Short mmCIF file of C-alpha atoms and ligand atoms in Angstrom, two decimals:
data_model
loop_
_atom_site.label_atom_id
_atom_site.label_comp_id
_atom_site.label_asym_id
_atom_site.label_seq_id
_atom_site.Cartn_x
_atom_site.Cartn_y
_atom_site.Cartn_z
CA LEU A 1 6.23 42.12 108.82
CA PRO A 2 5.93 45.70 109.91
CA LYS A 3 4.39 47.79 107.85
CA LEU A 4 7.09 51.10 107.19
CA PRO A 5 6.71 54.19 107.24
CA ALA A 6 5.56 55.35 103.31
CA ALA A 7 8.54 57.75 103.50
CA ARG A 8 11.36 55.42 104.51
CA LEU A 9 9.78 53.45 102.38
CA GLU A 10 10.21 55.86 98.98
CA LYS A 11 13.58 56.68 100.70
CA ILE A 12 14.92 53.59 100.14
CA ASN A 13 13.60 52.44 97.08
CA VAL A 14 14.95 55.39 95.51
CA ASP A 15 18.10 54.39 97.05
CA SER A 16 18.53 51.24 95.76
CA LEU A 17 17.27 52.05 92.21
CA ARG A 18 20.28 54.27 92.24
CA PHE A 19 22.99 51.91 93.14
CA VAL A 20 21.81 49.03 91.56
CA GLU A 21 22.33 51.40 87.92
CA SER A 22 25.95 52.33 89.62
CA VAL A 23 26.83 48.38 89.28
CA MET A 24 24.75 47.12 86.91
CA PRO A 25 27.82 46.18 84.13
CA SER A 26 27.59 48.47 80.49
CA PRO A 27 26.75 46.56 77.24
CA GLU A 28 30.35 47.19 76.21
CA THR A 29 31.63 45.35 79.20
CA GLU A 30 29.31 42.62 77.91
CA GLN A 31 30.40 42.79 74.39
CA THR A 32 34.05 43.25 75.91
CA ARG A 33 34.23 40.07 77.54
CA LYS A 34 32.05 38.27 74.71
CA ASN A 35 35.08 39.03 72.63
CA PHE A 36 37.24 37.68 74.51
CA VAL A 37 35.87 34.83 74.71
CA ASP A 38 36.36 34.67 71.13
CA GLU A 39 39.61 35.82 71.07
CA LEU A 40 40.36 32.45 73.38
CA GLN A 41 38.43 30.04 71.62
CA ASN A 42 41.38 30.50 69.68
CA VAL A 43 44.03 30.18 72.16
CA VAL A 44 41.69 26.10 73.13
CA ASN A 45 42.05 25.71 68.93
CA GLN A 46 45.40 25.48 68.78
CA THR A 47 45.83 23.45 71.86
CA SER A 48 42.06 21.32 70.84
CA VAL A 49 43.92 19.77 67.75
CA MET A 50 46.29 17.26 69.89
CA TRP A 51 42.78 15.74 70.84
CA GLY A 52 40.97 13.17 69.83
CA CYS A 53 37.18 15.75 69.92
CA ASP A 54 36.04 19.70 69.60
CA ALA A 55 36.51 21.50 72.07
CA LYS A 56 34.16 24.64 73.04
CA LEU A 57 34.48 27.68 75.37
CA VAL A 58 30.82 28.26 76.81
CA PRO A 59 30.43 31.27 79.24
CA PHE A 60 28.28 30.97 82.19
CA GLY A 61 27.86 31.88 85.77
CA SER A 62 27.26 35.94 86.19
CA SER A 63 28.15 37.13 82.74
CA VAL A 64 25.65 35.28 81.27
CA ASN A 65 22.99 34.34 84.18
CA ASN A 66 22.74 38.08 84.24
CA PHE A 67 23.70 38.95 87.92
CA GLY A 68 27.03 40.08 87.28
CA ALA A 69 28.95 43.25 88.26
CA GLU A 70 30.60 44.84 86.30
CA ASN A 71 34.29 43.73 88.49
CA SER A 72 32.97 40.22 88.42
CA ASP A 73 35.42 36.95 87.26
CA LEU A 74 34.65 35.80 84.20
CA ASP A 75 33.47 31.68 84.83
CA ILE A 76 33.84 29.81 81.48
CA CYS A 77 32.95 25.99 80.50
CA LEU A 78 35.17 23.46 78.34
CA VAL A 79 32.69 21.11 76.91
CA LEU A 80 33.75 18.81 75.37
CA MET A 81 32.17 17.47 72.04
CA PRO A 82 32.42 15.55 69.32
CA SER A 83 34.75 15.98 65.82
CA GLY A 84 32.31 17.94 64.12
CA ALA A 85 29.65 18.86 67.16
CA ARG A 86 27.88 21.90 66.89
CA TRP A 87 26.55 23.90 69.46
CA PRO A 88 24.11 24.28 71.03
CA ASP A 89 22.75 20.53 69.95
CA ALA A 90 25.61 19.41 72.00
CA PHE A 91 24.60 20.73 75.51
CA PHE A 92 21.35 18.49 75.60
CA ASP A 93 24.25 15.66 75.11
CA ASP A 94 25.58 13.97 78.26
CA THR A 95 28.08 11.30 76.47
CA PRO A 96 30.82 11.10 78.99
CA SER A 97 34.05 12.88 77.18
CA GLU A 98 35.56 9.14 77.93
CA GLN A 99 33.50 8.07 74.78
CA LEU A 100 34.88 10.88 72.67
CA GLY A 101 38.20 10.13 73.27
CA ALA A 102 38.50 13.47 74.47
CA PRO A 103 41.94 13.76 76.99
CA PRO A 104 40.91 13.23 80.67
CA ALA A 105 39.58 16.68 82.00
CA THR A 106 43.42 16.96 84.56
CA LYS A 107 45.16 16.76 81.06
CA ALA A 108 43.32 19.14 79.03
CA VAL A 109 43.75 21.31 82.17
CA GLU A 110 47.20 20.34 81.65
CA ASP A 111 47.86 21.02 77.95
CA LEU A 112 45.56 24.32 77.81
CA ALA A 113 48.02 25.56 81.12
CA ALA A 114 50.70 25.47 78.90
CA THR A 115 49.27 27.34 75.26
CA LEU A 116 47.88 30.46 77.78
CA SER A 117 51.64 30.79 79.17
CA GLU A 118 53.36 30.58 75.54
CA ASN A 119 50.28 33.35 74.40
CA GLY A 120 51.49 35.44 77.18
CA PHE A 121 48.06 35.47 79.67
CA GLU A 122 49.31 36.38 83.40
CA ASP A 123 49.47 33.78 86.67
CA VAL A 124 47.77 30.65 85.03
CA ASP A 125 47.73 27.95 87.29
CA ASP A 126 46.30 24.61 86.49
CA SER A 127 47.01 23.63 90.20
CA ARG A 128 43.10 23.01 91.40
CA LYS A 129 43.05 20.64 87.95
CA SER A 130 42.91 17.37 90.35
CA ALA A 131 39.42 18.69 91.28
CA ARG A 132 36.27 17.46 91.58
CA ILE A 133 35.94 19.60 88.69
CA PRO A 134 38.83 20.37 87.26
CA ILE A 135 39.97 24.12 86.77
CA LEU A 136 41.56 26.86 86.06
CA GLN A 137 42.61 29.73 86.59
CA PHE A 138 44.17 32.42 84.66
CA ARG A 139 43.73 36.97 84.71
CA HIS A 140 43.99 38.73 81.81
CA GLY A 141 46.36 42.16 83.18
CA PRO A 142 44.79 44.83 80.65
CA MET A 143 41.26 43.68 81.44
CA GLU A 144 42.22 43.11 84.74
CA LEU A 145 39.42 40.06 84.65
CA GLU A 146 39.92 37.13 87.08
CA CYS A 147 39.15 34.02 84.90
CA ASP A 148 38.43 30.40 85.70
CA ILE A 149 37.97 28.46 83.00
CA CYS A 150 36.60 25.04 84.34
CA VAL A 151 35.87 21.23 82.04
CA ASP A 152 32.22 19.72 80.71
CA ASN A 153 31.00 20.98 84.29
CA ARG A 154 27.58 20.77 82.07
CA LEU A 155 25.18 21.47 84.78
CA ALA A 156 26.33 24.81 85.74
CA VAL A 157 25.27 25.56 81.86
CA ARG A 158 22.18 24.81 82.37
CA ASN A 159 21.70 26.49 85.79
CA THR A 160 23.23 29.79 84.89
CA LEU A 161 20.32 29.41 81.73
CA LEU A 162 17.59 28.05 84.99
CA LEU A 163 18.41 31.35 86.47
CA ARG A 164 19.04 33.78 83.71
CA THR A 165 15.53 33.04 82.19
CA TYR A 166 14.21 33.65 86.00
CA SER A 167 16.47 37.37 86.30
CA LEU A 168 14.48 38.47 82.83
CA ILE A 169 11.01 37.55 83.90
CA ASP A 170 10.90 41.38 86.06
CA PRO A 171 13.58 43.48 86.17
CA ARG A 172 12.76 43.25 89.95
CA VAL A 173 14.44 39.94 90.14
CA ARG A 174 17.75 41.37 88.85
CA GLN A 175 17.60 44.58 90.79
CA LEU A 176 17.43 42.48 94.55
CA ALA A 177 19.87 40.45 93.69
CA TYR A 178 22.75 42.92 93.08
CA VAL A 179 21.74 44.36 95.45
CA VAL A 180 21.81 41.15 98.21
CA LYS A 181 25.01 39.74 96.76
CA THR A 182 26.79 43.42 97.03
CA TRP A 183 25.22 43.78 100.65
CA ALA A 184 26.43 39.34 100.64
CA LYS A 185 30.03 40.64 99.33
CA ARG A 186 30.65 43.62 101.44
CA ARG A 187 30.04 42.05 104.55
CA LYS A 188 32.09 39.07 103.28
CA ILE A 189 29.96 36.32 104.22
CA ASN A 190 30.43 35.46 99.90
CA ASN A 191 33.32 32.99 100.12
CA PRO A 192 33.34 29.57 99.81
CA ALA A 193 36.56 29.42 100.74
CA GLU A 194 35.94 30.30 104.22
CA ARG A 195 32.42 28.78 104.87
CA THR A 196 30.12 31.22 104.04
CA LEU A 197 28.13 30.66 101.53
CA SER A 198 28.32 31.35 97.28
CA SER A 199 26.77 33.90 94.87
CA TYR A 200 24.81 30.21 93.82
CA GLY A 201 23.32 30.11 97.39
CA TYR A 202 22.37 33.80 97.77
CA ILE A 203 21.22 33.90 94.88
CA LEU A 204 18.84 31.00 94.48
CA MET A 205 17.66 32.21 98.24
CA VAL A 206 16.71 35.19 96.46
CA ILE A 207 15.02 33.31 93.52
CA HIS A 208 12.90 30.97 96.75
CA TYR A 209 11.97 34.39 98.52
CA LEU A 210 10.08 35.61 95.51
CA GLN A 211 8.27 32.56 94.47
CA GLN A 212 6.90 32.52 98.73
CA LEU A 213 5.45 35.67 98.56
CA GLU A 214 2.08 35.83 99.06
CA THR A 215 1.55 37.09 96.03
CA PRO A 216 3.84 35.09 94.30
CA LEU A 217 6.77 37.04 91.78
CA LEU A 218 8.41 34.33 89.94
CA PRO A 219 6.09 30.51 89.34
CA PRO A 220 8.78 27.48 89.75
CA LEU A 221 10.24 27.78 87.09
CA GLN A 222 10.80 23.26 86.14
CA ALA A 223 6.79 23.01 87.38
CA LEU A 224 5.17 24.33 85.07
CA PRO A 225 3.76 21.67 82.76
CA PRO A 226 5.13 21.63 79.59
CA THR A 227 3.13 22.56 77.86
CA TRP A 228 2.18 25.67 79.87
CA ALA A 229 2.54 28.21 77.09
CA GLY A 230 2.44 25.89 74.03
CA GLU A 231 4.05 22.64 72.66
CA PRO A 232 7.31 22.15 74.29
CA ILE A 233 10.25 21.54 72.43
CA LYS A 234 11.55 17.93 72.65
CA THR A 235 15.39 17.52 72.52
CA SER A 236 17.01 14.15 73.65
CA LEU A 237 19.71 12.19 74.93
CA ASP A 238 19.06 10.45 71.06
CA GLY A 239 20.44 14.00 69.84
CA SER A 240 16.80 14.41 68.29
CA ASN A 241 15.94 17.65 67.73
CA ASP A 242 11.78 18.15 66.65
CA ALA A 243 11.95 21.72 67.25
CA ASP A 244 9.39 21.78 64.44
CA ALA A 245 6.86 20.86 65.93
CA GLY A 246 3.82 22.63 66.68
CA MET A 247 5.58 25.63 63.58
CA ASP A 248 2.14 25.32 61.34
CA GLY A 249 -0.66 27.91 61.65
CA ASP A 250 -2.59 26.34 64.65
CA ASP A 251 0.45 26.75 66.88
CA LEU A 252 0.65 30.57 66.51
CA ASP A 253 -1.02 32.73 69.05
CA GLU A 254 -3.13 36.03 68.49
CA ASP A 255 0.53 37.83 67.75
CA GLY A 256 0.85 35.90 65.95
CA ASN A 257 4.04 33.72 67.21
CA GLY A 258 5.17 30.41 66.53
CA ALA A 259 4.29 28.38 70.78
CA SER A 260 7.41 25.97 69.65
CA ASP A 261 10.43 27.71 71.22
CA LEU A 262 8.99 28.18 74.57
CA PRO A 263 9.86 25.75 76.90
CA VAL A 264 13.42 23.41 76.45
CA VAL A 265 13.63 19.72 77.48
CA LEU A 266 16.44 19.04 79.51
CA VAL A 267 18.31 16.10 80.02
CA GLN A 268 20.23 15.58 82.69
CA SER A 269 22.09 13.23 84.61
CA ASN A 270 21.71 13.19 88.90
CA SER A 271 24.70 11.87 90.74
CA GLU A 272 23.47 8.60 90.26
CA GLY A 273 24.42 8.80 86.77
CA ALA A 274 20.98 7.37 85.69
CA GLN A 275 19.31 10.28 82.62
CA GLN A 276 16.43 11.94 83.74
CA ASP A 277 14.15 14.37 81.38
CA THR A 278 13.70 17.94 83.25
CA TYR A 279 12.04 20.61 81.85
CA PHE A 280 11.49 24.51 82.62
CA PHE A 281 10.94 26.55 80.13
CA ALA A 282 13.84 28.86 79.27
CA ASP A 283 14.50 32.34 77.70
CA PRO A 284 14.58 31.86 74.00
CA GLN A 285 17.33 34.56 73.33
CA SER A 286 19.08 33.38 75.60
CA ALA A 287 23.31 33.66 74.54
CA TYR A 288 22.35 29.71 73.81
CA PHE A 289 19.58 29.33 71.96
CA SER A 290 19.29 33.14 69.42
CA THR A 291 16.11 32.01 68.10
CA PRO A 292 14.86 35.03 65.73
CA ALA A 293 11.55 35.72 67.95
CA ASP A 294 10.98 38.55 69.55
CA MET A 295 10.12 37.68 72.94
CA SER A 296 8.10 34.64 73.92
CA THR A 297 4.39 34.21 73.86
CA ALA A 298 6.21 32.36 77.59
CA MET A 299 8.45 35.65 78.18
CA LYS A 300 4.59 37.49 78.20
CA ARG A 301 3.06 35.02 80.14
CA LEU A 302 5.70 34.74 83.21
CA SER A 303 5.71 38.68 83.41
CA ALA A 304 2.26 39.10 83.72
CA PHE A 305 3.13 36.49 85.99
CA ALA A 306 4.88 38.75 87.94
CA ALA A 307 3.19 42.57 87.29
CA ARG A 308 0.44 40.57 89.97
CA ASN A 309 2.85 41.43 92.69
CA LYS A 310 2.39 45.26 93.13
CA ASP A 311 5.58 45.38 95.03
CA SER A 312 8.30 47.87 95.31
CA LEU A 313 12.32 47.37 94.93
CA ALA A 314 11.66 48.22 98.77
CA ASP A 315 9.31 46.44 99.52
CA LEU A 316 11.09 42.98 98.23
CA LEU A 317 14.46 44.16 99.88
CA VAL A 318 12.95 44.92 103.99
CA GLY A 319 10.79 41.46 103.04
CA PHE A 320 13.92 39.17 102.27
CA PHE A 321 15.77 40.55 105.04
CA TRP A 322 12.80 40.49 107.03
CA THR A 323 11.93 36.68 106.32
CA MET A 324 15.68 35.63 106.06
CA ALA A 325 16.30 37.25 109.65
CA LEU A 326 13.26 36.38 111.31
CA LYS A 327 10.39 34.44 109.13
CA PHE A 328 11.93 31.14 107.39
CA ASP A 329 11.98 28.04 109.55
CA TRP A 330 15.97 27.10 108.88
CA ARG A 331 16.18 23.72 111.08
CA ARG A 332 13.18 22.57 109.25
CA HIS A 333 13.02 23.54 105.44
CA VAL A 334 15.70 23.90 103.09
CA ILE A 335 15.81 26.56 100.35
CA GLY A 336 14.71 25.25 97.12
CA VAL A 337 13.45 26.83 93.93
CA ARG A 338 11.32 23.98 92.35
CA ASP A 339 9.06 23.84 93.28
CA ALA A 340 5.92 26.09 95.05
CA HIS A 341 5.75 24.11 98.44
CA LEU A 342 8.35 24.57 100.97
CA VAL A 343 10.24 20.86 101.23
CA THR A 344 11.27 19.69 104.13
CA LYS A 345 15.11 18.69 106.11
CA GLU A 346 13.19 15.79 106.72
CA SER A 347 11.93 14.50 103.32
CA LYS A 348 15.55 15.21 101.99
CA ALA A 349 16.91 12.92 104.67
CA SER A 350 14.24 10.24 103.03
CA GLU A 351 14.59 11.27 99.61
CA ASP A 352 17.84 12.20 99.23
CA SER A 353 19.70 10.73 101.77
CA TRP A 354 20.35 14.30 103.10
CA LYS A 355 21.76 14.34 106.23
CA LEU A 356 19.73 16.15 109.09
CA HIS A 357 21.70 19.35 110.41
CA GLN A 358 19.95 22.62 111.89
CA ARG A 359 21.85 24.61 109.98
CA MET A 360 20.81 26.44 106.37
CA ALA A 361 20.53 23.85 103.17
CA ILE A 362 19.98 24.83 99.75
CA GLU A 363 18.74 22.43 97.67
CA ASP A 364 19.78 22.48 93.96
CA PRO A 365 17.68 23.02 91.25
CA PHE A 366 19.20 20.07 89.12
CA GLU A 367 21.41 18.16 91.68
CA THR A 368 18.74 18.03 94.12
CA SER A 369 21.37 15.65 96.17
CA TYR A 370 23.50 18.39 96.54
CA ASP A 371 22.84 21.27 99.46
CA VAL A 372 24.87 24.02 97.79
CA ALA A 373 24.77 25.48 101.38
CA HIS A 374 26.95 22.63 102.20
CA VAL A 375 30.21 24.48 102.76
CA VAL A 376 28.88 26.52 105.97
CA ARG A 377 29.08 26.07 109.56
CA ASP A 378 27.51 25.81 113.28
CA ARG A 379 29.68 29.24 113.08
CA GLU A 380 29.27 30.62 109.98
CA PHE A 381 25.85 30.08 109.57
CA ARG A 382 25.30 32.31 113.05
CA LEU A 383 27.03 35.30 111.11
CA ILE A 384 24.47 35.11 108.08
CA ARG A 385 21.98 35.56 110.47
CA GLU A 386 22.84 38.16 112.39
CA GLU A 387 24.21 40.19 109.19
CA PHE A 388 20.27 38.88 107.85
CA VAL A 389 19.29 40.74 111.35
CA ARG A 390 21.44 44.07 110.68
CA ALA A 391 20.81 45.03 107.04
CA TYR A 392 16.56 44.34 108.10
CA ALA A 393 17.28 46.51 111.38
CA LEU A 394 19.02 49.18 110.01
CA LEU A 395 16.57 49.14 107.03
CA ALA A 396 14.19 49.26 109.25
CA ALA A 397 16.15 51.87 111.61
CA ALA A 398 14.07 49.48 114.33
CA SER A 399 16.68 50.51 116.56
CA PRO A 400 16.95 53.77 117.31
CA ARG A 401 20.46 54.47 117.86
CA GLN A 402 21.10 53.12 114.94
CA GLU A 403 19.41 55.02 112.07
CA ALA A 404 20.48 53.89 108.62
CA ASP A 405 20.78 56.92 106.64
CA SER A 406 21.96 55.50 103.51
CA LEU A 407 21.51 52.59 101.97
CA ASP A 408 25.36 52.19 101.54
CA ASP A 409 25.70 52.07 105.56
CA VAL A 410 23.07 48.78 105.47
CA ILE A 411 25.03 47.12 102.37
P1 LIG B 1 29.84 36.40 90.90
O1 LIG B 1 30.78 35.76 90.59
O2 LIG B 1 30.45 36.54 92.59
O3 LIG B 1 29.32 37.50 89.98
O4 LIG B 1 28.56 35.42 90.89
P2 LIG B 1 27.78 33.82 90.02
O5 LIG B 1 26.79 34.33 89.54
O6 LIG B 1 29.48 33.65 88.80
O7 LIG B 1 28.81 32.92 90.89
P3 LIG B 1 29.76 32.26 91.48
O8 LIG B 1 31.13 32.64 91.19
O9 LIG B 1 29.39 31.34 92.38
O10 LIG B 1 29.26 30.35 90.36
C1 LIG B 1 28.97 31.20 89.15
C2 LIG B 1 28.21 29.97 88.85
O11 LIG B 1 28.86 28.84 88.92
C3 LIG B 1 26.70 29.95 89.15
O12 LIG B 1 26.34 30.50 87.99
C4 LIG B 1 26.59 28.68 88.81
O13 LIG B 1 25.95 27.99 88.00
C5 LIG B 1 27.75 27.23 88.83
N1 LIG B 1 28.03 27.36 90.28
C6 LIG B 1 28.86 27.94 91.11
N2 LIG B 1 28.70 27.15 92.89
C7 LIG B 1 27.61 26.31 92.37
C8 LIG B 1 26.91 24.59 92.76
O14 LIG B 1 27.13 24.62 94.20
N3 LIG B 1 26.64 23.94 92.86
C9 LIG B 1 26.05 23.46 91.19
N4 LIG B 1 25.63 22.89 90.82
N5 LIG B 1 26.78 24.73 90.13
C10 LIG B 1 27.33 26.06 91.29
MG1 LIG B 2 32.01 33.88 89.07
#
């Protein structure tokens, strides 16, 4: 990466920090969204009395993962759980909804659409009720909020928690992701319906980049051994939760914090329906697992890990665009965040039967056989790469005729 003049980097840094400040949602917005989900839960409760199970609305995506802007949509998952089950215990329970006596997802979407319309919500649209992941869309007029409710998409709830934990390790993670997401939206390369990449794909790309730096800013959370920072909470398929393990005095660290709130063990079903344990370190104060702990030992260690990297936001921003434009070998490698080493397309072809191609490929952290960039075709891949080159050239003012004056010209 060619070194830029210090004054240039300083200007990019000041501009981008100011920009990030302007797009981060205020605490009031977050509270309003939480209140709205509570209000919606009442509507769901009116509907679920017709069903043989409980139904809980669980927000996911950018309202929870810390990468959301003021005008981001609200993604909500309708989790169908056995009557009387508690959240977040049900987070770990992968019992198929048919076994709960729950209605099929299509019916759940239909019933909910009817109740939402009766309650005055606008533009209620259940036309995607039979999609792979059934979705109900509507608008909350007064808040100008677009909402999506999907049924039992637990994988999305899990990857939201993973992304959120990454976002909390160091402020630069969130800052860089905000600039990249806004850039992708403004450059119109963030729309899977038009065969460009989802926000989720761009965030995975940012995390991958921060893991692959010479002095990594992020470790791969899923690859840290479960006892990295203490005894794991072991939550298993049968629902038994020995969260008390490790809570005796021996496990207290020098700050007096118990070690047991550190890693969370998640049980995951992969695409073939087989079960396997996946571990990752989760933020103990997340929206899903509120614990009274301040900041856990694991989070402190993770932040100390990140602090060894001294790059400014400007260094990271220029480095990100340079890497994606010129360094990353898209033909050979897959963008992934599970492991510290680069994953090759050949290994994905042999392990997960991926079809070999020259385009962008992004491995989902949990559903590893799934390519998050599968919608991107040759033409759109070329477009996205051209946009990486453009952003880098403007930031570095590499072309004498195209001196970028402000970050606004770039993103
Ligand atoms: P904005 O809405 O653009 O602010 O960002 P977002 O973080 O909400 O991203 P997006 O709307 O693309 O996706 C919402 C959530 O759905 C993500 O955070 C993921 O949890 C999940 N998601 C999106 N795309 C995929 C995908 O391809 N695979 C999986 N497993 N989950 C996805
Ligand atoms: Mg969203």
